[in-house]
PDB file of C-alpha atoms in Angstrom:
ATOM      1  CA  UNK A   1      -9.722   1.108 -53.021  1.00 55.00           C
ATOM      2  CA  UNK A   2     -10.600   2.011 -49.429  1.00 60.00           C
ATOM      3  CA  UNK A   3      -7.291   1.498 -47.704  1.00 59.00           C
ATOM      4  CA  UNK A   4      -4.551   4.011 -47.059  1.00 58.00           C
ATOM      5  CA  UNK A   5      -1.533   2.776 -49.008  1.00 57.00           C
ATOM      6  CA  UNK A   6       0.807   4.289 -46.399  1.00 70.00           C
ATOM      7  CA  UNK A   7      -0.443   2.070 -43.556  1.00 81.00           C
ATOM      8  CA  UNK A   8       2.350   0.121 -41.857  1.00 87.00           C
ATOM      9  CA  UNK A   9       1.807  -1.856 -38.636  1.00 86.00           C
ATOM     10  CA  UNK A  10       3.545  -0.511 -35.546  1.00 83.00           C
ATOM     11  CA  UNK A  11       5.737  -2.685 -33.335  1.00 89.00           C
ATOM     12  CA  UNK A  12       2.939  -2.644 -30.758  1.00 87.00           C
ATOM     13  CA  UNK A  13       0.471  -3.948 -33.363  1.00 87.00           C
ATOM     14  CA  UNK A  14       2.845  -6.800 -34.128  1.00 91.00           C
ATOM     15  CA  UNK A  15       2.920  -7.785 -30.441  1.00 92.00           C
ATOM     16  CA  UNK A  16      -0.647  -7.232 -29.179  1.00 95.00           C
ATOM     17  CA  UNK A  17      -2.634 -10.441 -29.513  1.00 97.00           C
ATOM     18  CA  UNK A  18      -6.356 -11.116 -29.599  1.00 98.00           C
ATOM     19  CA  UNK A  19      -8.497 -14.259 -29.466  1.00 98.00           C
ATOM     20  CA  UNK A  20     -10.226 -14.433 -32.858  1.00 98.00           C
ATOM     21  CA  UNK A  21     -12.988 -16.894 -33.698  1.00 97.00           C
ATOM     22  CA  UNK A  22     -13.236 -16.027 -37.378  1.00 97.00           C
ATOM     23  CA  UNK A  23     -12.743 -13.309 -39.944  1.00 98.00           C
ATOM     24  CA  UNK A  24     -15.432 -13.171 -42.630  1.00 97.00           C
ATOM     25  CA  UNK A  25     -14.828 -10.941 -45.642  1.00 97.00           C
ATOM     26  CA  UNK A  26     -17.602  -9.719 -47.894  1.00 96.00           C
ATOM     27  CA  UNK A  27     -20.471  -9.999 -45.402  1.00 96.00           C
ATOM     28  CA  UNK A  28     -23.441  -7.653 -45.762  1.00 95.00           C
ATOM     29  CA  UNK A  29     -25.280  -8.344 -42.481  1.00 94.00           C
ATOM     30  CA  UNK A  30     -22.972  -6.581 -39.988  1.00 95.00           C
ATOM     31  CA  UNK A  31     -23.251  -3.020 -41.276  1.00 96.00           C
ATOM     32  CA  UNK A  32     -23.730  -1.134 -44.536  1.00 96.00           C
ATOM     33  CA  UNK A  33     -22.085  -2.375 -47.710  1.00 96.00           C
ATOM     34  CA  UNK A  34     -19.687  -5.284 -47.893  1.00 97.00           C
ATOM     35  CA  UNK A  35     -17.605  -5.570 -44.741  1.00 98.00           C
ATOM     36  CA  UNK A  36     -14.907  -7.636 -43.113  1.00 98.00           C
ATOM     37  CA  UNK A  37     -16.367  -8.908 -39.842  1.00 98.00           C
ATOM     38  CA  UNK A  38     -13.934  -9.914 -37.131  1.00 98.00           C
ATOM     39  CA  UNK A  39     -15.527 -12.267 -34.602  1.00 97.00           C
ATOM     40  CA  UNK A  40     -13.723 -12.039 -31.266  1.00 98.00           C
ATOM     41  CA  UNK A  41     -13.829 -14.655 -28.510  1.00 97.00           C
ATOM     42  CA  UNK A  42     -15.355 -14.086 -25.112  1.00 95.00           C
ATOM     43  CA  UNK A  43     -18.739 -13.018 -23.831  1.00 95.00           C
ATOM     44  CA  UNK A  44     -20.254 -13.140 -20.357  1.00 94.00           C
ATOM     45  CA  UNK A  45     -23.686 -11.807 -21.367  1.00 95.00           C
ATOM     46  CA  UNK A  46     -24.846 -15.346 -22.298  1.00 90.00           C
ATOM     47  CA  UNK A  47     -27.999 -14.022 -23.949  1.00 91.00           C
ATOM     48  CA  UNK A  48     -30.679 -16.726 -24.285  1.00 91.00           C
ATOM     49  CA  UNK A  49     -31.188 -17.357 -28.008  1.00 90.00           C
ATOM     50  CA  UNK A  50     -27.758 -15.976 -28.943  1.00 88.00           C
ATOM     51  CA  UNK A  51     -26.932 -16.824 -32.569  1.00 84.00           C
ATOM     52  CA  UNK A  52     -23.295 -17.473 -31.665  1.00 86.00           C
ATOM     53  CA  UNK A  53     -23.030 -19.204 -28.227  1.00 88.00           C
ATOM     54  CA  UNK A  54     -19.777 -20.889 -29.270  1.00 89.00           C
ATOM     55  CA  UNK A  55     -18.253 -17.411 -29.035  1.00 90.00           C
ATOM     56  CA  UNK A  56     -18.750 -17.150 -25.274  1.00 92.00           C
ATOM     57  CA  UNK A  57     -15.532 -18.954 -24.253  1.00 90.00           C
ATOM     58  CA  UNK A  58     -12.756 -16.434 -23.612  1.00 93.00           C
ATOM     59  CA  UNK A  59     -10.137 -18.952 -24.726  1.00 94.00           C
ATOM     60  CA  UNK A  60     -11.947 -19.848 -27.964  1.00 95.00           C
ATOM     61  CA  UNK A  61     -10.679 -19.379 -31.477  1.00 96.00           C
ATOM     62  CA  UNK A  62      -7.046 -18.698 -32.226  1.00 97.00           C
ATOM     63  CA  UNK A  63      -4.586 -16.083 -31.113  1.00 98.00           C
ATOM     64  CA  UNK A  64      -3.677 -13.470 -33.727  1.00 98.00           C
ATOM     65  CA  UNK A  65      -1.692 -10.257 -33.585  1.00 98.00           C
ATOM     66  CA  UNK A  66      -3.252  -6.952 -34.583  1.00 97.00           C
ATOM     67  CA  UNK A  67      -0.836  -6.890 -37.540  1.00 97.00           C
ATOM     68  CA  UNK A  68      -1.958 -10.361 -38.693  1.00 97.00           C
ATOM     69  CA  UNK A  69      -5.606  -9.345 -38.493  1.00 98.00           C
ATOM     70  CA  UNK A  70      -4.851  -6.164 -40.431  1.00 97.00           C
ATOM     71  CA  UNK A  71      -3.183  -8.215 -43.179  1.00 96.00           C
ATOM     72  CA  UNK A  72      -6.535  -9.935 -43.740  1.00 96.00           C
ATOM     73  CA  UNK A  73      -8.475  -6.665 -43.506  1.00 96.00           C
ATOM     74  CA  UNK A  74      -6.251  -4.975 -46.084  1.00 95.00           C
ATOM     75  CA  UNK A  75      -6.227  -7.998 -48.381  1.00 94.00           C
ATOM     76  CA  UNK A  76     -10.029  -7.835 -48.639  1.00 93.00           C
ATOM     77  CA  UNK A  77     -10.324  -4.019 -48.549  1.00 92.00           C
ATOM     78  CA  UNK A  78     -13.830  -3.750 -47.050  1.00 97.00           C
ATOM     79  CA  UNK A  79     -14.911  -1.589 -44.137  1.00 98.00           C
ATOM     80  CA  UNK A  80     -14.746  -3.393 -40.793  1.00 98.00           C
ATOM     81  CA  UNK A  81     -17.099  -4.698 -38.103  1.00 98.00           C
ATOM     82  CA  UNK A  82     -16.122  -6.145 -34.716  1.00 98.00           C
ATOM     83  CA  UNK A  83     -18.504  -8.789 -33.396  1.00 97.00           C
ATOM     84  CA  UNK A  84     -18.210 -11.941 -31.390  1.00 93.00           C
ATOM     85  CA  UNK A  85     -18.567 -12.824 -28.587  1.00 94.00           C
ATOM     86  CA  UNK A  86     -18.383  -9.309 -27.271  1.00 97.00           C
ATOM     87  CA  UNK A  87     -15.323  -7.403 -28.487  1.00 98.00           C
ATOM     88  CA  UNK A  88     -15.317  -5.228 -25.373  1.00 98.00           C
ATOM     89  CA  UNK A  89     -14.131  -8.174 -23.266  1.00 98.00           C
ATOM     90  CA  UNK A  90     -10.789  -7.730 -25.067  1.00 98.00           C
ATOM     91  CA  UNK A  91     -10.889  -3.932 -24.767  1.00 96.00           C
ATOM     92  CA  UNK A  92      -7.148  -3.225 -24.761  1.00 96.00           C
ATOM     93  CA  UNK A  93      -6.338  -5.340 -27.805  1.00 97.00           C
ATOM     94  CA  UNK A  94      -9.511  -4.311 -29.608  1.00 98.00           C
ATOM     95  CA  UNK A  95      -8.598  -0.654 -29.059  1.00 98.00           C
ATOM     96  CA  UNK A  96      -5.222  -1.239 -30.715  1.00 97.00           C
ATOM     97  CA  UNK A  97      -6.940  -3.038 -33.596  1.00 98.00           C
ATOM     98  CA  UNK A  98      -9.515  -0.243 -33.921  1.00 98.00           C
ATOM     99  CA  UNK A  99      -6.734   2.331 -34.134  1.00 96.00           C
ATOM    100  CA  UNK A 100      -5.063   0.335 -36.896  1.00 96.00           C
ATOM    101  CA  UNK A 101      -8.373  -0.040 -38.756  1.00 97.00           C
ATOM    102  CA  UNK A 102      -8.971   3.711 -38.683  1.00 96.00           C
ATOM    103  CA  UNK A 103      -5.358   4.566 -39.552  1.00 95.00           C
ATOM    104  CA  UNK A 104      -5.702   2.335 -42.606  1.00 95.00           C
ATOM    105  CA  UNK A 105      -8.749   4.322 -43.718  1.00 95.00           C
ATOM    106  CA  UNK A 106     -11.714   2.057 -42.932  1.00 97.00           C
ATOM    107  CA  UNK A 107     -14.996   2.753 -41.164  1.00 97.00           C
ATOM    108  CA  UNK A 108     -15.636   0.715 -38.021  1.00 98.00           C
ATOM    109  CA  UNK A 109     -18.784  -0.765 -36.514  1.00 99.00           C
ATOM    110  CA  UNK A 110     -18.703  -2.590 -33.191  1.00 99.00           C
ATOM    111  CA  UNK A 111     -21.322  -4.900 -31.669  1.00 98.00           C
ATOM    112  CA  UNK A 112     -21.595  -5.190 -27.882  1.00 98.00           C
ATOM    113  CA  UNK A 113     -24.032  -6.519 -25.318  1.00 97.00           C
ATOM    114  CA  UNK A 114     -23.321  -3.462 -23.164  1.00 98.00           C
ATOM    115  CA  UNK A 115     -25.420  -0.318 -23.606  1.00 98.00           C
ATOM    116  CA  UNK A 116     -23.906   2.856 -25.004  1.00 98.00           C
ATOM    117  CA  UNK A 117     -24.505   4.542 -21.642  1.00 97.00           C
ATOM    118  CA  UNK A 118     -22.450   1.858 -19.861  1.00 97.00           C
ATOM    119  CA  UNK A 119     -19.674   2.055 -22.440  1.00 97.00           C
ATOM    120  CA  UNK A 120     -19.588   5.874 -22.373  1.00 96.00           C
ATOM    121  CA  UNK A 121     -19.341   5.906 -18.561  1.00 96.00           C
ATOM    122  CA  UNK A 122     -16.552   3.304 -18.327  1.00 97.00           C
ATOM    123  CA  UNK A 123     -13.053   4.824 -18.548  1.00 96.00           C
ATOM    124  CA  UNK A 124     -11.556   1.576 -19.896  1.00 95.00           C
ATOM    125  CA  UNK A 125     -13.721   1.856 -23.037  1.00 97.00           C
ATOM    126  CA  UNK A 126     -13.077   5.567 -23.737  1.00 95.00           C
ATOM    127  CA  UNK A 127      -9.999   4.988 -25.938  1.00 96.00           C
ATOM    128  CA  UNK A 128     -11.909   2.473 -28.079  1.00 97.00           C
ATOM    129  CA  UNK A 129     -14.830   4.853 -28.596  1.00 97.00           C
ATOM    130  CA  UNK A 130     -12.427   7.337 -30.211  1.00 97.00           C
ATOM    131  CA  UNK A 131     -12.274   4.932 -33.177  1.00 98.00           C
ATOM    132  CA  UNK A 132     -15.768   3.392 -33.425  1.00 99.00           C
ATOM    133  CA  UNK A 133     -18.135   4.982 -35.947  1.00 98.00           C
ATOM    134  CA  UNK A 134     -21.256   3.000 -35.012  1.00 99.00           C
ATOM    135  CA  UNK A 135     -21.868   1.003 -31.843  1.00 99.00           C
ATOM    136  CA  UNK A 136     -24.590  -1.634 -32.068  1.00 98.00           C
ATOM    137  CA  UNK A 137     -25.479  -1.808 -28.397  1.00 99.00           C
ATOM    138  CA  UNK A 138     -27.454  -3.878 -25.936  1.00 98.00           C
ATOM    139  CA  UNK A 139     -27.896  -7.552 -25.198  1.00 97.00           C
ATOM    140  CA  UNK A 140     -29.933  -9.754 -27.508  1.00 97.00           C
ATOM    141  CA  UNK A 141     -33.339 -10.259 -25.870  1.00 97.00           C
ATOM    142  CA  UNK A 142     -35.098 -13.259 -27.328  1.00 96.00           C
ATOM    143  CA  UNK A 143     -38.616 -11.984 -26.540  1.00 98.00           C
ATOM    144  CA  UNK A 144     -37.784  -8.806 -28.513  1.00 97.00           C
ATOM    145  CA  UNK A 145     -36.371 -10.652 -31.528  1.00 97.00           C
ATOM    146  CA  UNK A 146     -37.272  -8.950 -34.805  1.00 97.00           C
ATOM    147  CA  UNK A 147     -35.903 -10.287 -38.086  1.00 94.00           C
ATOM    148  CA  UNK A 148     -36.996  -7.122 -39.925  1.00 95.00           C
ATOM    149  CA  UNK A 149     -34.545  -4.905 -38.027  1.00 96.00           C
ATOM    150  CA  UNK A 150     -31.553  -3.508 -39.844  1.00 94.00           C
ATOM    151  CA  UNK A 151     -28.212  -4.930 -38.598  1.00 97.00           C
ATOM    152  CA  UNK A 152     -29.492  -6.147 -35.200  1.00 96.00           C
ATOM    153  CA  UNK A 153     -31.461  -8.990 -33.704  1.00 95.00           C
ATOM    154  CA  UNK A 154     -33.785  -7.540 -31.066  1.00 97.00           C
ATOM    155  CA  UNK A 155     -35.674  -4.263 -30.808  1.00 98.00           C
ATOM    156  CA  UNK A 156     -33.851  -3.090 -27.659  1.00 98.00           C
ATOM    157  CA  UNK A 157     -30.574  -2.921 -29.589  1.00 98.00           C
ATOM    158  CA  UNK A 158     -29.610   0.410 -31.122  1.00 98.00           C
ATOM    159  CA  UNK A 159     -27.404   1.657 -33.941  1.00 99.00           C
ATOM    160  CA  UNK A 160     -25.540   4.453 -32.151  1.00 99.00           C
ATOM    161  CA  UNK A 161     -23.631   7.144 -34.046  1.00 99.00           C
ATOM    162  CA  UNK A 162     -20.730   7.389 -31.604  1.00 98.00           C
ATOM    163  CA  UNK A 163     -19.241  10.735 -32.674  1.00 98.00           C
ATOM    164  CA  UNK A 164     -22.648  12.455 -32.744  1.00 98.00           C
ATOM    165  CA  UNK A 165     -23.584  10.873 -29.399  1.00 98.00           C
ATOM    166  CA  UNK A 166     -20.378  12.049 -27.749  1.00 96.00           C
ATOM    167  CA  UNK A 167     -20.940  15.564 -29.069  1.00 97.00           C
ATOM    168  CA  UNK A 168     -24.610  15.616 -27.988  1.00 97.00           C
ATOM    169  CA  UNK A 169     -23.974  14.040 -24.591  1.00 95.00           C
ATOM    170  CA  UNK A 170     -26.588  11.362 -25.234  1.00 95.00           C
ATOM    171  CA  UNK A 171     -27.542   8.681 -27.719  1.00 98.00           C
ATOM    172  CA  UNK A 172     -27.898   9.775 -31.336  1.00 98.00           C
ATOM    173  CA  UNK A 173     -29.162   7.073 -33.659  1.00 98.00           C
ATOM    174  CA  UNK A 174     -27.173   6.233 -36.774  1.00 98.00           C
ATOM    175  CA  UNK A 175     -28.963   6.966 -40.023  1.00 93.00           C
ATOM    176  CA  UNK A 176     -28.176   5.774 -43.539  1.00 87.00           C
ATOM    177  CA  UNK A 177     -28.843   9.275 -44.875  1.00 74.00           C
TER     178      UNK A 177
END
């Protein structure tokens, strides 16, 4: 069992709401092992060839509280990935969800069309980066598509070890080792 049995949602987590397209438990394509992937609505990158263009609308999906999302996460008991859309377009709510995910004892991967450098330099994303273990960064570029890549779609995208990158002051690639 991965989860922390003492996890209880805060009042804030019961009230903060996110636009969620889908929650898929038991996926193996959005990070190592079996994971619960939370697909969040909203993306302005509009990458040509995007595998999920229906996720671009900011009002797509359904509204869910952080506590409701965590009920599903804990029910399935897999580590967690945020995808979309681009989760960073809901930065405040996603930060609250990320804090709950980590408090409950799960690892967290997050996909974004922004680069790590952009995210690291933007004060509004700093609280979220405290919780993310691996950031899969960069827009999907159709001409760089590579189906052999691990956990990403185009060769410009990186698997960034966030804690190591913050400590080093630059991008450190995630490694399975």
